[in-house]
Amino acid sequence: MTAPLLEVQDLVVHYPGGGLFRRGAPVCAVNGVSFSVARGETLALVGESGSGKSSLARTILRLQAKQGGTVRFGGTDLFALRGRALRAERRRLQIVFQDPASSLNPRMRIGDAVAEGLAIHALAPRAEWPARVAALLGEVGLDPALAARWPHELSGGQKQRVAIARALAVEPALVVLDEAVSALDVSVQAQVLTLLTTLQQRRGLAYLFIAHDLAVVAQVAHRVAVLYAGRVVEEGPVGSILTAPRHPYTQALLAAVPAPDPSAPPPRLLLQGDPPDPSALPPGCPLWPRCPHPARDAHCQAERPALRPVGPTHAACHHAGPAA
Amino acid sequence: MTALLEVRDLRIAFPAPGGDRHPVDGVSLTVAPGELLALVGESGSGKTLTGLALLRLVPPPGRIEPGSSIRLDRTDVLALADEPLRQLRGRKAAMVFQDPLASLNPVLTVGEQVSETVRAHFPVTARAARQRAEALLAEVGLPDPARRYAAYPHQLSGGMRQRVMLAIALAAEPALLIADEPTSALDVTVQAQVLALLDRLRAAHGMAVLLITHDLGIVASRADRVAVMQAGRIVETAPTAALFRAPAHPYTQSLLAAIPRLPRAAGGAT
């Protein structure tokens, strides 16, 4: 087994508290998260708002500072790099955001937007750009003639394909997809998911697929890490996480998804209330105040459970058993 | 049984270069008292505009075309003068939107906004309106309603804000609730709570609901009938079970085929 492509260890991201003179409690967005992504693999990071998934993504790309832990990409410590070396590594690590309308420059033609990365990283002589752009647009299923168009002339699905083409232009090894299909209509979403799978197979891409929609995750992920209150509470192969989850939060999350089937049992309400405020996390297990597990006890309130192997997954729960 | 809501040939025009566009182009639908009709479609299908038109809230320069007809509880909505229209809004039909933060007034406490609605529709004292508002906030499951009466919208979570919106909608005891993507902005565990609340309120008040959504998952287990909208028209209307079992229109078929589904096996038994 070769070294993982992306290795995140004990990552901590805190934001200063709000209020005058920043005297409020700090917002603890990411509280010691570890995971790895192998070449050609898709790891899905799943969580609700405030779980820290977008902070994680931004930190991995070094778009913001961390307070602890390490991020290694291809064996290199990303936070030790500066200047030219950092830029070179960033080429191998791209991101596609949720809203393509705001991530594309409205004053840049589609072709120029796709060629921008080629220019920044000096990957091809200018004369070759039009042919490269045409090939990239073709690869994401767009008509190469769209290169002459402006972003506002394209549909949401087309714009998201352009954002993917932009990411691919610099030949990355890993693409972070931050809710990349969440804003798309369901029929367009299905097409983009198929495209992502095809591109992964053709180019050997690894994806860090950040999503809140478990049904979408089921289609693309190899492994899933479930985040709650800035921590991984369960991690494992997609089949095990979605059909036999061991952590009570993962179980509640799955039970809350309404099935598009009138004969299916109605969703069960296992969690009450809202996820905790990241500036006032409860001591012990972060799920403790809402936990539906029948064995929940004082131990949960006192001591934070660590991730440990439970059956085919790893779960951070004192009471998770092999037979869920 | 006569319909509570009856829409006939609704057309909405927006001026555009080269002639009017019609994002809603001949919609007819009915909702019976107590019924839940889901209006399902993708973005741009015209479902939100249809919902807005029911209370004559189509944003200008859009306009409802002559020949359209909307009857709500035997009232011709399109013929109403301003004051009776104001009374109809809220009292006969109330609306809940996707983004509660954009719908709530940021400078009034949530309690004031509920009691304001109570006083707009019933001749009660400020004190009685406040009591009624606290009772409504309790009914929608807002924790600690007496204290939260004085909270401003920004101090509440998204789920709590949507509960406040439901309290405002219920304040005038409407016969029809128009819910436009009421849970699309919420996390899945919060969505489940708000939908359970909606089901409970509907049962308790015998309210009819027009549920406007793109999410067939939330439709499947709660709608009586489903109307599928595409490009300004309703392409298929059917009882929910029949629509999912045997969709007749090719668009409905493709929509159902595109829904990502969870593998349902051991399914998280606790």
GROMACS .gro file of C-alpha atoms in nm, chain A residues 3 17 20 49 68 94 98 106 129 134 150 169 173 180 194 202 207 212 221 230 280 304 311:
model
   23
    3ALA     CA    1   0.128   0.646   0.107
   17GLY     CA    2  -1.483   3.509   1.910
   20LEU     CA    3  -1.623   4.415   2.065
   49SER     CA    4  -2.427   2.316   0.878
   68GLY     CA    5  -0.304   2.275   1.505
   94GLN     CA    6  -0.815   2.208  -0.696
   98GLN     CA    7  -2.130   2.505  -0.471
  106PRO     CA    8  -1.880   3.741  -1.504
  129TRP     CA    9  -0.462   2.737  -2.535
  134ALA     CA   10  -1.173   2.298  -2.663
  150TRP     CA   11  -2.010   3.467  -2.117
  169ALA     CA   12  -0.708   2.239  -1.681
  173ALA     CA   13  -0.440   1.487  -0.850
  180ALA     CA   14  -2.054   2.095  -0.592
  194THR     CA   15  -2.202   1.071  -1.388
  202ARG     CA   16  -1.026   0.838  -1.696
  207TYR     CA   17  -1.208   1.351  -0.478
  212HIS     CA   18  -2.490   1.707   0.322
  221ALA     CA   19  -1.813   0.785  -0.251
  230GLY     CA   20  -1.601   1.968   1.418
  280ALA     CA   21  -2.010   2.663   2.327
  304ARG     CA   22  -1.524   1.254   2.495
  311GLY     CA   23  -1.734  -0.370   1.310
   0.00000   0.00000   0.00000
